[in-house]
């Protein structure tokens, strides 16, 4: 079932998940190198996750405070946070433990989020939303890396 949040369709997860998860690397213990020429340690990954949260807040018109909350939140806010965790790990290649630290969650929560989002991408509308977020984050962080390289 789809819900609309700020003009964007969000799947509420009411349909059963398919068996078998997507290609998600649970064992990645190395610092991430997401194609922009440098490795990312945990401290920088936390900063990157903070930037992703800010982008999600604007894109989905939700409060950054809600996305950063360590308490349980409504299903739409939780789903948006899960998208952010998925994009941080899959698109930017950050370690799950670092993503968990950046979002104020455990690594096991990031594993669950990545599997949930991967399963939900079977829905065409939801896949379009996640693809747009992936594209936005990729552009935002490639511009950030270029700016840092010029200043170095």
C-alpha atoms as a PDB file:
ATOM      1  CA  UNK A   1       0.000   0.000   0.000  1.00  0.00           C
ATOM      2  CA  UNK A   2       1.272   3.480  -0.849  1.00  0.00           C
ATOM      3  CA  UNK A   3       0.986   6.554   1.333  1.00  0.00           C
ATOM      4  CA  UNK A   4       1.682  10.061   0.095  1.00  0.00           C
ATOM      5  CA  UNK A   5       4.040  12.217   2.094  1.00  0.00           C
ATOM      6  CA  UNK A   6       4.788  15.723   0.814  1.00  0.00           C
ATOM      7  CA  UNK A   7       3.777  14.716  -2.702  1.00  0.00           C
ATOM      8  CA  UNK A   8       6.030  11.655  -2.664  1.00  0.00           C
ATOM      9  CA  UNK A   9       4.698   8.105  -2.516  1.00  0.00           C
ATOM     10  CA  UNK A  10       6.045   6.012   0.340  1.00  0.00           C
ATOM     11  CA  UNK A  11       5.329   2.293   0.574  1.00  0.00           C
ATOM     12  CA  UNK A  12       4.149   1.390   4.062  1.00  0.00           C
ATOM     13  CA  UNK A  13       5.518  -2.148   3.938  1.00  0.00           C
ATOM     14  CA  UNK A  14       2.109  -3.786   4.388  1.00  0.00           C
ATOM     15  CA  UNK A  15       2.709  -6.264   1.581  1.00  0.00           C
ATOM     16  CA  UNK A  16       4.742  -9.329   2.458  1.00  0.00           C
ATOM     17  CA  UNK A  17       8.463  -9.112   1.812  1.00  0.00           C
ATOM     18  CA  UNK A  18       9.926 -11.403  -0.793  1.00  0.00           C
ATOM     19  CA  UNK A  19      12.193 -14.138   0.409  1.00  0.00           C
ATOM     20  CA  UNK A  20      15.899 -13.566  -0.091  1.00  0.00           C
ATOM     21  CA  UNK A  21      17.476 -10.180   0.198  1.00  0.00           C
ATOM     22  CA  UNK A  22      19.349  -8.045  -2.269  1.00  0.00           C
ATOM     23  CA  UNK A  23      23.068  -7.775  -2.723  1.00  0.00           C
ATOM     24  CA  UNK A  24      24.051  -6.034   0.498  1.00  0.00           C
ATOM     25  CA  UNK A  25      27.553  -6.270   1.908  1.00  0.00           C
ATOM     26  CA  UNK A  26      27.274  -7.025   5.631  1.00  0.00           C
ATOM     27  CA  UNK A  27      30.938  -7.781   6.146  1.00  0.00           C
ATOM     28  CA  UNK A  28      32.502  -4.573   4.828  1.00  0.00           C
ATOM     29  CA  UNK A  29      35.142  -3.719   7.438  1.00  0.00           C
ATOM     30  CA  UNK A  30      37.367  -1.447   5.347  1.00  0.00           C
ATOM     31  CA  UNK A  31      37.016   2.298   5.206  1.00  0.00           C
ATOM     32  CA  UNK A  32      34.731   3.287   2.375  1.00  0.00           C
ATOM     33  CA  UNK A  33      35.989   4.748  -0.879  1.00  0.00           C
ATOM     34  CA  UNK A  34      32.859   5.775  -2.703  1.00  0.00           C
ATOM     35  CA  UNK A  35      34.489   6.677  -5.982  1.00  0.00           C
ATOM     36  CA  UNK A  36      35.630  10.175  -5.115  1.00  0.00           C
ATOM     37  CA  UNK A  37      39.267   9.395  -4.497  1.00  0.00           C
ATOM     38  CA  UNK A  38      39.597   9.076  -0.740  1.00  0.00           C
ATOM     39  CA  UNK A  39      38.750   6.722   2.109  1.00  0.00           C
ATOM     40  CA  UNK A  40      36.192   7.654   4.717  1.00  0.00           C
ATOM     41  CA  UNK A  41      36.716   6.930   8.411  1.00  0.00           C
ATOM     42  CA  UNK A  42      33.931   6.667  10.973  1.00  0.00           C
ATOM     43  CA  UNK A  43      34.062  10.334  12.015  1.00  0.00           C
ATOM     44  CA  UNK A  44      33.722  11.531   8.418  1.00  0.00           C
ATOM     45  CA  UNK A  45      31.016   8.924   7.770  1.00  0.00           C
ATOM     46  CA  UNK A  46      29.019  10.418  10.657  1.00  0.00           C
ATOM     47  CA  UNK A  47      29.314  13.849   9.008  1.00  0.00           C
ATOM     48  CA  UNK A  48      28.228  12.372   5.674  1.00  0.00           C
ATOM     49  CA  UNK A  49      25.198  10.743   7.322  1.00  0.00           C
ATOM     50  CA  UNK A  50      24.323  14.083   8.879  1.00  0.00           C
ATOM     51  CA  UNK A  51      24.361  15.613   5.395  1.00  0.00           C
ATOM     52  CA  UNK A  52      22.177  12.795   4.075  1.00  0.00           C
ATOM     53  CA  UNK A  53      19.684  13.439   6.886  1.00  0.00           C
ATOM     54  CA  UNK A  54      19.560  17.121   5.909  1.00  0.00           C
ATOM     55  CA  UNK A  55      18.941  16.175   2.257  1.00  0.00           C
ATOM     56  CA  UNK A  56      16.202  13.714   3.256  1.00  0.00           C
ATOM     57  CA  UNK A  57      14.509  16.344   5.426  1.00  0.00           C
ATOM     58  CA  UNK A  58      14.317  18.759   2.494  1.00  0.00           C
ATOM     59  CA  UNK A  59      13.443  16.142  -0.145  1.00  0.00           C
ATOM     60  CA  UNK A  60      10.609  14.597   1.872  1.00  0.00           C
ATOM     61  CA  UNK A  61       9.598  17.769   3.775  1.00  0.00           C
ATOM     62  CA  UNK A  62      10.044  16.213   7.216  1.00  0.00           C
ATOM     63  CA  UNK A  63      11.822  17.497  10.279  1.00  0.00           C
ATOM     64  CA  UNK A  64      15.517  16.743  10.571  1.00  0.00           C
ATOM     65  CA  UNK A  65      14.884  16.487  14.297  1.00  0.00           C
ATOM     66  CA  UNK A  66      12.435  13.617  13.693  1.00  0.00           C
ATOM     67  CA  UNK A  67      14.926  11.836  11.419  1.00  0.00           C
ATOM     68  CA  UNK A  68      17.668  12.233  14.040  1.00  0.00           C
ATOM     69  CA  UNK A  69      15.477  11.150  16.952  1.00  0.00           C
ATOM     70  CA  UNK A  70      16.761   8.181  18.914  1.00  0.00           C
ATOM     71  CA  UNK A  71      13.170   7.328  19.855  1.00  0.00           C
ATOM     72  CA  UNK A  72      10.612   5.446  17.788  1.00  0.00           C
ATOM     73  CA  UNK A  73       8.958   7.582  15.135  1.00  0.00           C
ATOM     74  CA  UNK A  74       5.981   7.211  12.807  1.00  0.00           C
ATOM     75  CA  UNK A  75       6.250   4.669  10.006  1.00  0.00           C
ATOM     76  CA  UNK A  76       6.735   7.298   7.225  1.00  0.00           C
ATOM     77  CA  UNK A  77       9.583   8.975   9.142  1.00  0.00           C
ATOM     78  CA  UNK A  78      11.166   5.603   9.915  1.00  0.00           C
ATOM     79  CA  UNK A  79      10.882   4.605   6.253  1.00  0.00           C
ATOM     80  CA  UNK A  80      12.629   7.815   5.173  1.00  0.00           C
ATOM     81  CA  UNK A  81      15.404   7.150   7.695  1.00  0.00           C
ATOM     82  CA  UNK A  82      15.723   3.607   6.305  1.00  0.00           C
ATOM     83  CA  UNK A  83      16.097   5.030   2.795  1.00  0.00           C
ATOM     84  CA  UNK A  84      18.882   7.267   4.088  1.00  0.00           C
ATOM     85  CA  UNK A  85      20.694   4.348   5.727  1.00  0.00           C
ATOM     86  CA  UNK A  86      20.329   2.282   2.564  1.00  0.00           C
ATOM     87  CA  UNK A  87      21.704   5.058   0.357  1.00  0.00           C
ATOM     88  CA  UNK A  88      24.600   5.743   2.743  1.00  0.00           C
ATOM     89  CA  UNK A  89      25.639   2.097   2.650  1.00  0.00           C
ATOM     90  CA  UNK A  90      24.770   0.977  -0.881  1.00  0.00           C
ATOM     91  CA  UNK A  91      25.326   4.159  -2.905  1.00  0.00           C
ATOM     92  CA  UNK A  92      28.182   5.749  -0.966  1.00  0.00           C
ATOM     93  CA  UNK A  93      29.684   2.483   0.270  1.00  0.00           C
ATOM     94  CA  UNK A  94      29.909   3.465   3.923  1.00  0.00           C
ATOM     95  CA  UNK A  95      30.371   0.722   6.516  1.00  0.00           C
ATOM     96  CA  UNK A  96      27.158  -0.345   8.201  1.00  0.00           C
ATOM     97  CA  UNK A  97      28.617   0.350  11.641  1.00  0.00           C
ATOM     98  CA  UNK A  98      29.531   3.881  10.541  1.00  0.00           C
ATOM     99  CA  UNK A  99      26.061   4.410   9.054  1.00  0.00           C
ATOM    100  CA  UNK A 100      24.573   3.234  12.345  1.00  0.00           C
ATOM    101  CA  UNK A 101      26.704   5.743  14.242  1.00  0.00           C
ATOM    102  CA  UNK A 102      25.706   8.489  11.809  1.00  0.00           C
ATOM    103  CA  UNK A 103      22.005   7.781  12.198  1.00  0.00           C
ATOM    104  CA  UNK A 104      22.173   7.049  15.934  1.00  0.00           C
ATOM    105  CA  UNK A 105      21.285   3.391  15.439  1.00  0.00           C
ATOM    106  CA  UNK A 106      22.922  -0.035  15.831  1.00  0.00           C
ATOM    107  CA  UNK A 107      24.532  -1.867  12.920  1.00  0.00           C
ATOM    108  CA  UNK A 108      21.740  -4.466  13.126  1.00  0.00           C
ATOM    109  CA  UNK A 109      19.196  -1.692  12.475  1.00  0.00           C
ATOM    110  CA  UNK A 110      21.143  -0.657   9.373  1.00  0.00           C
ATOM    111  CA  UNK A 111      21.200  -4.291   8.166  1.00  0.00           C
ATOM    112  CA  UNK A 112      17.420  -4.460   8.630  1.00  0.00           C
ATOM    113  CA  UNK A 113      16.916  -1.106   6.874  1.00  0.00           C
ATOM    114  CA  UNK A 114      19.034  -2.139   3.883  1.00  0.00           C
ATOM    115  CA  UNK A 115      17.197  -5.437   3.476  1.00  0.00           C
ATOM    116  CA  UNK A 116      13.804  -3.763   3.864  1.00  0.00           C
ATOM    117  CA  UNK A 117      14.515  -1.064   1.283  1.00  0.00           C
ATOM    118  CA  UNK A 118      16.056  -3.572  -1.126  1.00  0.00           C
ATOM    119  CA  UNK A 119      12.930  -5.742  -0.878  1.00  0.00           C
ATOM    120  CA  UNK A 120      10.621  -2.738  -1.297  1.00  0.00           C
ATOM    121  CA  UNK A 121      12.402  -1.644  -4.483  1.00  0.00           C
ATOM    122  CA  UNK A 122      10.379  -4.307  -6.301  1.00  0.00           C
ATOM    123  CA  UNK A 123       7.575  -1.719  -6.255  1.00  0.00           C
ATOM    124  CA  UNK A 124       8.136   0.514  -9.295  1.00  0.00           C
ATOM    125  CA  UNK A 125       6.945   3.754  -7.635  1.00  0.00           C
ATOM    126  CA  UNK A 126       9.071   3.184  -4.555  1.00  0.00           C
ATOM    127  CA  UNK A 127      12.084   2.320  -6.715  1.00  0.00           C
ATOM    128  CA  UNK A 128      11.746   5.671  -8.510  1.00  0.00           C
ATOM    129  CA  UNK A 129      11.804   7.499  -5.173  1.00  0.00           C
ATOM    130  CA  UNK A 130      14.883   5.654  -3.937  1.00  0.00           C
ATOM    131  CA  UNK A 131      16.624   6.173  -7.293  1.00  0.00           C
ATOM    132  CA  UNK A 132      16.010   9.915  -7.049  1.00  0.00           C
ATOM    133  CA  UNK A 133      17.414  10.027  -3.528  1.00  0.00           C
ATOM    134  CA  UNK A 134      20.463   8.017  -4.677  1.00  0.00           C
ATOM    135  CA  UNK A 135      21.005  10.440  -7.552  1.00  0.00           C
ATOM    136  CA  UNK A 136      20.612  13.490  -5.295  1.00  0.00           C
ATOM    137  CA  UNK A 137      23.068  12.124  -2.720  1.00  0.00           C
ATOM    138  CA  UNK A 138      25.581  11.122  -5.399  1.00  0.00           C
ATOM    139  CA  UNK A 139      25.511  14.615  -6.903  1.00  0.00           C
ATOM    140  CA  UNK A 140      25.665  16.351  -3.526  1.00  0.00           C
ATOM    141  CA  UNK A 141      28.665  14.381  -2.321  1.00  0.00           C
ATOM    142  CA  UNK A 142      30.521  14.459  -5.626  1.00  0.00           C
ATOM    143  CA  UNK A 143      30.259  18.262  -5.583  1.00  0.00           C
ATOM    144  CA  UNK A 144      31.421  18.306  -1.948  1.00  0.00           C
ATOM    145  CA  UNK A 145      34.466  16.157  -2.775  1.00  0.00           C
ATOM    146  CA  UNK A 146      35.373  18.349  -5.756  1.00  0.00           C
ATOM    147  CA  UNK A 147      35.166  21.436  -3.568  1.00  0.00           C
ATOM    148  CA  UNK A 148      37.408  19.843  -0.932  1.00  0.00           C
ATOM    149  CA  UNK A 149      39.941  18.814  -3.597  1.00  0.00           C
ATOM    150  CA  UNK A 150      40.150  22.381  -4.889  1.00  0.00           C
ATOM    151  CA  UNK A 151      40.701  23.728  -1.379  1.00  0.00           C
ATOM    152  CA  UNK A 152      43.458  21.201  -0.619  1.00  0.00           C
END
